[in-house]
Amino acid sequence: MKDNTDQLRHETVFDDELDLTDVDLSMHSGCSWIAAISEIGEEHGFAEPLGKRHHAVFVEDGDTLLVSFESMPGISAYSETATPLGWEMQAIEGWSSLSVICTADTWFRDAEVIRFFDQLLDDGFFDAFEKVIFYGAGPCGYAAAAYSVAAPGARVVLLQPQATLDPRVAEWDDRFPEMRRVDFTSRFGYAPDMIDAAHAAYVLYDPQERMDAMHAALFERRNVTRFRLPYMGDALQGDLLELDLVHPILDAAADDRLDRAEMARLLRARRSHTPYLRRLLSRLDAENRPLLAEWLCANVTARMNAPRFRRRLEALRTEAEGREG
């Protein structure tokens, strides 16, 4: 660790004028993107390479810290400005941001990442903040849970996380065969055990996605609330970002307002989300439930311009008239 980085970790001087809303890194890629984001991190906090596959960028602002685990492909796909999700929360809420970024899905199991969080723990880095929120989705959700143990009392928000890929525990998950030999048993290893010290943890998943549901079941703990989001599919983060729900979910978690009533209120946005409605219709058709499918199509066409649902509604009504005739 660099001496100046260690000093930054112990100082808490918040910049009221910091605003990352105008930052656009979309013209950069690969090493150029890493260089550009590191320059901003060094100006407002610190930036640190963690081996060849990971990088940490800290932007200091308010006394709430969001630790987000993200991948470069994910940032490129979901952010028009190619900036980490934590930077949006800085712009909206004035939170500080620690973005831990991987070049591809690694589950953040490299030794350099483990040493980095051990160093943060030793330095008392997280003690400088009133609240700490860990966030991640999929492989990044695994990492958010696993490394949250470095900040006891943190809030942890996980979208369809894996609990472990240790074949002795999760041999039923055959999606990631290349990870079979990766160590998930040493430091920060089994994610469900690592959230025991969290103030609260929230696991969001679609119960129709069998592997995601099985991993979610392993997160059964006294401080964990699991939210079932049926028919949201296997790309939960993308849909929630399209629905502008990630920010309010994180905000509610930070304020200890993320209960089942609040989640139900937020998820009403799905009523106008075409991908969700299409998946729901496909499910009703697959289960041969024409009456419910007709009601769904009637509801959607009454509220939205949805040609596909209008055509399906006409077909369903024609089929129903044929049966009655």
Short mmCIF file of C-alpha atoms in Angstrom, two decimals:
data_model
loop_
_atom_site.label_atom_id
_atom_site.label_comp_id
_atom_site.label_asym_id
_atom_site.label_seq_id
_atom_site.Cartn_x
_atom_site.Cartn_y
_atom_site.Cartn_z
CA MET A 1 0.00 0.00 0.00
CA LYS A 2 1.18 3.47 -0.84
CA ASP A 3 1.88 5.82 2.04
CA ASN A 4 -0.28 8.59 0.58
CA THR A 5 -3.14 6.13 0.13
CA ASP A 6 -2.92 5.05 3.75
CA GLN A 7 -3.05 8.70 4.79
CA LEU A 8 -6.17 9.27 2.69
CA ARG A 9 -7.87 6.35 4.38
CA HIS A 10 -7.45 7.92 7.79
CA GLU A 11 -8.56 11.42 6.80
CA THR A 12 -12.23 12.31 6.49
CA VAL A 13 -12.40 15.71 4.83
CA PHE A 14 -15.63 15.80 2.81
CA ASP A 15 -15.88 18.00 -0.26
CA ASP A 16 -19.30 19.68 -0.40
CA GLU A 17 -18.74 20.76 -4.01
CA LEU A 18 -17.85 17.35 -5.40
CA ASP A 19 -20.15 16.44 -8.30
CA LEU A 20 -19.51 13.59 -10.71
CA THR A 21 -22.65 14.07 -12.82
CA ASP A 22 -20.72 15.69 -15.67
CA VAL A 23 -18.07 12.96 -15.85
CA ASP A 24 -18.29 10.98 -19.11
CA LEU A 25 -15.82 8.14 -19.67
CA SER A 26 -17.71 6.52 -22.55
CA MET A 27 -14.99 7.51 -25.03
CA HIS A 28 -12.49 5.34 -23.13
CA SER A 29 -12.06 1.57 -23.05
CA GLY A 30 -9.64 -0.95 -21.58
CA CYS A 31 -6.46 0.54 -20.16
CA SER A 32 -7.52 4.03 -21.23
CA TRP A 33 -10.69 3.73 -19.13
CA ILE A 34 -8.73 2.49 -16.12
CA ALA A 35 -6.34 5.42 -16.46
CA ALA A 36 -9.19 7.93 -16.74
CA ILE A 37 -11.16 6.63 -13.76
CA SER A 38 -7.98 6.34 -11.70
CA GLU A 39 -7.15 9.98 -12.36
CA ILE A 40 -10.51 11.03 -10.93
CA GLY A 41 -10.06 8.70 -7.96
CA GLU A 42 -6.62 10.10 -7.19
CA GLU A 43 -8.03 13.64 -7.34
CA HIS A 44 -10.92 12.97 -4.96
CA GLY A 45 -9.72 10.01 -2.88
CA PHE A 46 -7.49 7.24 -4.13
CA ALA A 47 -7.15 4.68 -6.88
CA GLU A 48 -5.31 1.42 -6.48
CA PRO A 49 -4.64 -1.50 -8.83
CA LEU A 50 -5.34 -4.89 -7.26
CA GLY A 51 -3.33 -7.18 -9.47
CA LYS A 52 -4.04 -7.51 -13.18
CA ARG A 53 -7.79 -8.12 -13.00
CA HIS A 54 -9.10 -5.71 -10.38
CA HIS A 55 -8.99 -2.05 -9.48
CA ALA A 56 -10.28 0.00 -6.54
CA VAL A 57 -11.39 3.62 -6.90
CA PHE A 58 -12.43 5.65 -3.84
CA VAL A 59 -14.23 8.98 -4.16
CA GLU A 60 -14.71 10.75 -0.85
CA ASP A 61 -17.74 12.88 -0.15
CA GLY A 62 -20.38 12.30 2.55
CA ASP A 63 -20.38 10.17 5.69
CA THR A 64 -22.33 7.36 4.02
CA LEU A 65 -20.14 5.01 1.98
CA LEU A 66 -21.36 2.79 -0.85
CA VAL A 67 -19.02 -0.11 -1.59
CA SER A 68 -20.07 -1.35 -5.02
CA PHE A 69 -18.62 -4.39 -6.76
CA GLU A 70 -18.88 -3.97 -10.52
CA SER A 71 -17.42 -5.34 -13.72
CA MET A 72 -16.05 -3.33 -16.62
CA PRO A 73 -18.46 -5.03 -19.10
CA GLY A 74 -21.36 -4.29 -16.75
CA ILE A 75 -20.42 -0.63 -16.37
CA SER A 76 -20.10 -0.32 -20.15
CA ALA A 77 -23.49 -1.97 -20.71
CA TYR A 78 -25.53 -0.22 -18.05
CA SER A 79 -24.02 3.28 -17.79
CA GLU A 80 -24.29 5.76 -20.65
CA THR A 81 -21.29 7.61 -19.20
CA ALA A 82 -19.31 4.44 -18.44
CA THR A 83 -19.06 5.36 -14.75
CA PRO A 84 -19.62 3.15 -11.68
CA LEU A 85 -23.04 2.94 -10.07
CA GLY A 86 -21.60 4.41 -6.89
CA TRP A 87 -20.90 7.65 -8.70
CA GLU A 88 -24.59 8.08 -9.42
CA MET A 89 -25.31 7.72 -5.72
CA GLN A 90 -22.64 10.35 -5.03
CA ALA A 91 -24.38 12.73 -7.42
CA ILE A 92 -27.87 12.05 -6.04
CA GLU A 93 -27.23 11.50 -2.33
CA GLY A 94 -23.76 12.91 -1.73
CA TRP A 95 -22.44 9.50 -0.65
CA SER A 96 -18.82 8.52 -0.73
CA SER A 97 -18.05 5.70 -3.15
CA LEU A 98 -15.61 2.79 -3.13
CA SER A 99 -15.87 1.01 -6.47
CA VAL A 100 -14.14 -2.37 -6.67
CA ILE A 101 -13.98 -3.25 -10.36
CA CYS A 102 -13.10 -6.45 -12.18
CA THR A 103 -12.18 -6.80 -15.85
CA ALA A 104 -14.45 -9.87 -16.19
CA ASP A 105 -16.40 -12.14 -13.84
CA THR A 106 -13.83 -13.25 -11.26
CA TRP A 107 -15.94 -13.43 -8.09
CA PHE A 108 -13.13 -11.20 -6.70
CA ARG A 109 -11.26 -14.18 -5.32
CA ASP A 110 -7.76 -12.96 -6.28
CA ALA A 111 -5.24 -12.67 -3.45
CA GLU A 112 -4.72 -8.96 -4.15
CA VAL A 113 -8.40 -8.22 -3.47
CA ILE A 114 -8.33 -10.23 -0.25
CA ARG A 115 -5.22 -8.35 0.92
CA PHE A 116 -6.83 -5.03 0.01
CA PHE A 117 -9.83 -5.63 2.28
CA ASP A 118 -7.61 -6.97 5.03
CA GLN A 119 -5.65 -3.72 4.79
CA LEU A 120 -8.80 -1.60 4.91
CA LEU A 121 -9.89 -3.55 7.98
CA ASP A 122 -6.53 -3.05 9.67
CA ASP A 123 -6.55 0.67 8.84
CA GLY A 124 -10.03 1.20 10.29
CA PHE A 125 -11.06 2.66 6.92
CA PHE A 126 -14.77 1.88 7.35
CA ASP A 127 -14.86 3.37 10.86
CA ALA A 128 -14.69 6.86 9.32
CA PHE A 129 -18.22 6.52 7.95
CA GLU A 130 -21.55 6.71 9.73
CA LYS A 131 -23.13 4.16 7.38
CA VAL A 132 -21.65 1.62 4.97
CA ILE A 133 -23.64 -0.13 2.24
CA PHE A 134 -22.26 -3.04 0.21
CA TYR A 135 -23.85 -3.70 -3.18
CA GLY A 136 -23.40 -6.17 -6.02
CA ALA A 137 -25.23 -8.39 -8.51
CA GLY A 138 -24.49 -11.99 -9.49
CA PRO A 139 -20.74 -12.67 -9.09
CA CYS A 140 -20.41 -9.12 -7.77
CA GLY A 141 -23.23 -9.88 -5.32
CA TYR A 142 -21.19 -12.80 -4.01
CA ALA A 143 -18.27 -10.41 -3.45
CA ALA A 144 -20.42 -7.75 -1.77
CA ALA A 145 -21.63 -10.33 0.74
CA ALA A 146 -18.23 -11.93 1.24
CA TYR A 147 -16.28 -8.73 1.88
CA SER A 148 -18.98 -7.01 3.93
CA VAL A 149 -17.54 -8.75 6.98
CA ALA A 150 -14.75 -6.14 6.84
CA ALA A 151 -17.31 -3.52 7.91
CA PRO A 152 -19.40 -4.89 10.79
CA GLY A 153 -22.79 -3.19 10.98
CA ALA A 154 -22.97 -2.58 7.23
CA ARG A 155 -26.12 -2.83 5.15
CA VAL A 156 -25.77 -5.32 2.30
CA VAL A 157 -27.88 -5.31 -0.89
CA LEU A 158 -27.47 -8.35 -3.13
CA LEU A 159 -29.08 -9.07 -6.49
CA GLN A 160 -29.24 -12.80 -7.36
CA PRO A 161 -25.92 -13.52 -5.59
CA GLN A 162 -24.06 -16.80 -5.53
CA ALA A 163 -23.35 -18.11 -2.03
CA THR A 164 -20.28 -20.05 -3.13
CA LEU A 165 -19.07 -22.02 -6.13
CA ASP A 166 -17.29 -24.60 -4.00
CA PRO A 167 -18.40 -27.88 -5.68
CA ARG A 168 -18.68 -29.56 -2.29
CA VAL A 169 -21.52 -27.15 -1.44
CA ALA A 170 -22.93 -26.06 -4.81
CA GLU A 171 -22.25 -28.97 -7.12
CA TRP A 172 -25.76 -28.47 -8.52
CA ASP A 173 -24.73 -25.14 -10.10
CA ASP A 174 -23.23 -26.12 -13.44
CA ARG A 175 -23.21 -22.62 -14.97
CA PHE A 176 -19.59 -21.75 -14.21
CA PRO A 177 -17.41 -24.84 -14.73
CA GLU A 178 -14.28 -22.67 -15.12
CA MET A 179 -14.62 -21.64 -11.46
CA ARG A 180 -14.55 -25.16 -10.05
CA ARG A 181 -10.90 -24.95 -9.02
CA VAL A 182 -11.11 -21.46 -7.51
CA ASP A 183 -10.75 -21.34 -3.73
CA PHE A 184 -14.03 -20.36 -2.05
CA THR A 185 -13.05 -21.68 1.39
CA SER A 186 -10.25 -19.40 2.62
CA ARG A 187 -10.44 -15.75 3.73
CA PHE A 188 -13.78 -14.09 2.86
CA GLY A 189 -14.90 -17.41 1.39
CA TYR A 190 -18.45 -18.56 2.10
CA ALA A 191 -20.66 -15.52 1.49
CA PRO A 192 -23.63 -16.39 3.77
CA ASP A 193 -21.33 -16.69 6.78
CA MET A 194 -19.71 -13.34 5.99
CA ILE A 195 -22.96 -11.39 6.47
CA ASP A 196 -23.45 -12.51 10.07
CA ALA A 197 -21.97 -9.21 11.31
CA ALA A 198 -24.09 -7.06 8.97
CA HIS A 199 -26.74 -4.76 10.40
CA ALA A 200 -29.07 -6.06 7.69
CA ALA A 201 -28.78 -7.86 4.38
CA TYR A 202 -31.26 -7.98 1.51
CA VAL A 203 -31.28 -10.68 -1.17
CA LEU A 204 -33.32 -10.03 -4.32
CA TYR A 205 -33.96 -12.86 -6.77
CA ASP A 206 -36.46 -14.37 -9.17
CA PRO A 207 -37.75 -17.64 -7.70
CA GLN A 208 -38.45 -18.88 -11.23
CA GLU A 209 -34.68 -18.90 -11.85
CA ARG A 210 -33.84 -22.23 -10.19
CA MET A 211 -30.11 -21.72 -9.59
CA ASP A 212 -30.61 -18.20 -8.24
CA ALA A 213 -33.35 -19.44 -5.91
CA MET A 214 -31.13 -22.25 -4.59
CA HIS A 215 -28.29 -19.83 -3.84
CA ALA A 216 -30.74 -17.40 -2.21
CA ALA A 217 -31.90 -20.20 0.11
CA LEU A 218 -28.34 -20.53 1.43
CA PHE A 219 -28.52 -16.92 2.67
CA GLU A 220 -31.11 -17.79 5.31
CA ARG A 221 -29.92 -15.82 8.35
CA ARG A 222 -31.51 -13.85 11.20
CA ASN A 223 -30.49 -10.52 9.66
CA VAL A 224 -31.41 -11.35 6.06
CA THR A 225 -34.58 -10.37 4.22
CA ARG A 226 -35.14 -12.21 0.95
CA PHE A 227 -37.32 -10.58 -1.67
CA ARG A 228 -38.90 -12.76 -4.34
CA LEU A 229 -39.21 -10.93 -7.67
CA PRO A 230 -41.03 -13.44 -9.90
CA TYR A 231 -40.85 -13.07 -13.68
CA MET A 232 -37.99 -10.56 -13.49
CA GLY A 233 -35.63 -13.06 -15.13
CA ASP A 234 -31.92 -13.78 -14.88
CA ALA A 235 -30.66 -10.23 -15.56
CA LEU A 236 -32.14 -8.58 -12.51
CA GLN A 237 -29.72 -5.67 -12.27
CA GLY A 238 -30.39 -4.56 -15.84
CA ASP A 239 -34.16 -4.53 -15.35
CA LEU A 240 -33.95 -2.71 -12.02
CA LEU A 241 -31.69 -0.08 -13.58
CA GLU A 242 -34.15 0.36 -16.47
CA LEU A 243 -36.91 0.81 -13.89
CA ASP A 244 -34.79 3.36 -11.96
CA LEU A 245 -35.18 1.23 -8.84
CA VAL A 246 -31.57 0.61 -7.80
CA HIS A 247 -31.20 4.10 -6.32
CA PRO A 248 -34.41 3.97 -4.21
CA ILE A 249 -33.61 0.41 -3.08
CA LEU A 250 -30.16 1.48 -1.87
CA ASP A 251 -31.59 4.61 -0.27
CA ALA A 252 -34.24 2.59 1.57
CA ALA A 253 -31.63 0.09 2.74
CA ALA A 254 -29.43 2.90 4.06
CA ASP A 255 -32.37 4.29 6.06
CA ASP A 256 -33.59 0.88 7.27
CA ARG A 257 -36.85 1.31 5.34
CA LEU A 258 -36.43 -1.65 2.99
CA ASP A 259 -39.18 -3.93 4.25
CA ARG A 260 -41.71 -5.96 2.29
CA ALA A 261 -44.22 -3.11 2.12
CA GLU A 262 -41.62 -0.70 0.71
CA MET A 263 -40.38 -3.25 -1.79
CA ALA A 264 -43.94 -3.94 -2.95
CA ARG A 265 -44.49 -0.21 -3.41
CA LEU A 266 -41.30 0.15 -5.45
CA LEU A 267 -42.07 -2.88 -7.59
CA ARG A 268 -45.34 -1.40 -8.80
CA ALA A 269 -43.15 0.13 -11.49
CA ARG A 270 -43.12 -3.34 -13.10
CA ARG A 271 -46.71 -2.77 -14.23
CA SER A 272 -45.37 -0.61 -17.05
CA HIS A 273 -42.19 -2.57 -17.76
CA THR A 274 -42.68 -4.40 -21.06
CA PRO A 275 -40.00 -7.13 -20.56
CA TYR A 276 -41.60 -8.12 -17.25
CA LEU A 277 -45.09 -8.12 -18.74
CA ARG A 278 -43.93 -10.27 -21.67
CA ARG A 279 -42.35 -12.81 -19.34
CA LEU A 280 -45.55 -12.92 -17.28
CA LEU A 281 -47.66 -13.45 -20.39
CA SER A 282 -45.33 -16.19 -21.63
CA ARG A 283 -45.66 -17.94 -18.27
CA LEU A 284 -49.46 -17.80 -18.36
CA ASP A 285 -49.46 -19.15 -21.90
CA ALA A 286 -47.06 -21.95 -20.96
CA GLU A 287 -49.33 -22.90 -18.04
CA ASN A 288 -52.39 -22.81 -20.37
CA ARG A 289 -54.26 -20.20 -18.34
CA PRO A 290 -56.12 -18.30 -21.07
CA LEU A 291 -58.48 -16.40 -18.78
CA LEU A 292 -55.65 -14.90 -16.73
CA ALA A 293 -53.73 -14.16 -19.94
CA GLU A 294 -56.79 -12.35 -21.30
CA TRP A 295 -57.13 -10.30 -18.14
CA LEU A 296 -53.45 -9.39 -18.29
CA CYS A 297 -53.63 -8.33 -21.94
CA ALA A 298 -56.77 -6.31 -21.30
CA ASN A 299 -55.14 -4.51 -18.39
CA VAL A 300 -51.95 -3.76 -20.34
CA THR A 301 -53.70 -2.50 -23.47
CA ALA A 302 -55.95 -0.27 -21.37
CA ARG A 303 -52.91 1.48 -19.92
CA MET A 304 -50.23 1.26 -22.61
CA ASN A 305 -49.62 1.24 -26.33
CA ALA A 306 -48.74 -2.45 -26.58
CA PRO A 307 -49.42 -3.94 -30.04
CA ARG A 308 -48.19 -7.40 -29.06
CA PHE A 309 -50.61 -7.57 -26.13
CA ARG A 310 -53.44 -6.19 -28.26
CA ARG A 311 -52.91 -8.91 -30.85
CA ARG A 312 -52.73 -11.58 -28.17
CA LEU A 313 -55.89 -10.22 -26.55
CA GLU A 314 -57.78 -10.43 -29.86
CA ALA A 315 -56.54 -13.99 -30.38
CA LEU A 316 -57.55 -15.04 -26.88
CA ARG A 317 -61.03 -13.60 -27.27
CA THR A 318 -61.43 -15.28 -30.62
CA GLU A 319 -60.37 -18.60 -29.07
CA ALA A 320 -62.81 -18.09 -26.21
CA GLU A 321 -65.68 -17.38 -28.63
CA GLY A 322 -64.77 -20.55 -30.54
CA ARG A 323 -64.92 -22.63 -27.36
CA GLU A 324 -68.28 -21.12 -26.39
CA GLY A 325 -69.65 -21.70 -29.90
#
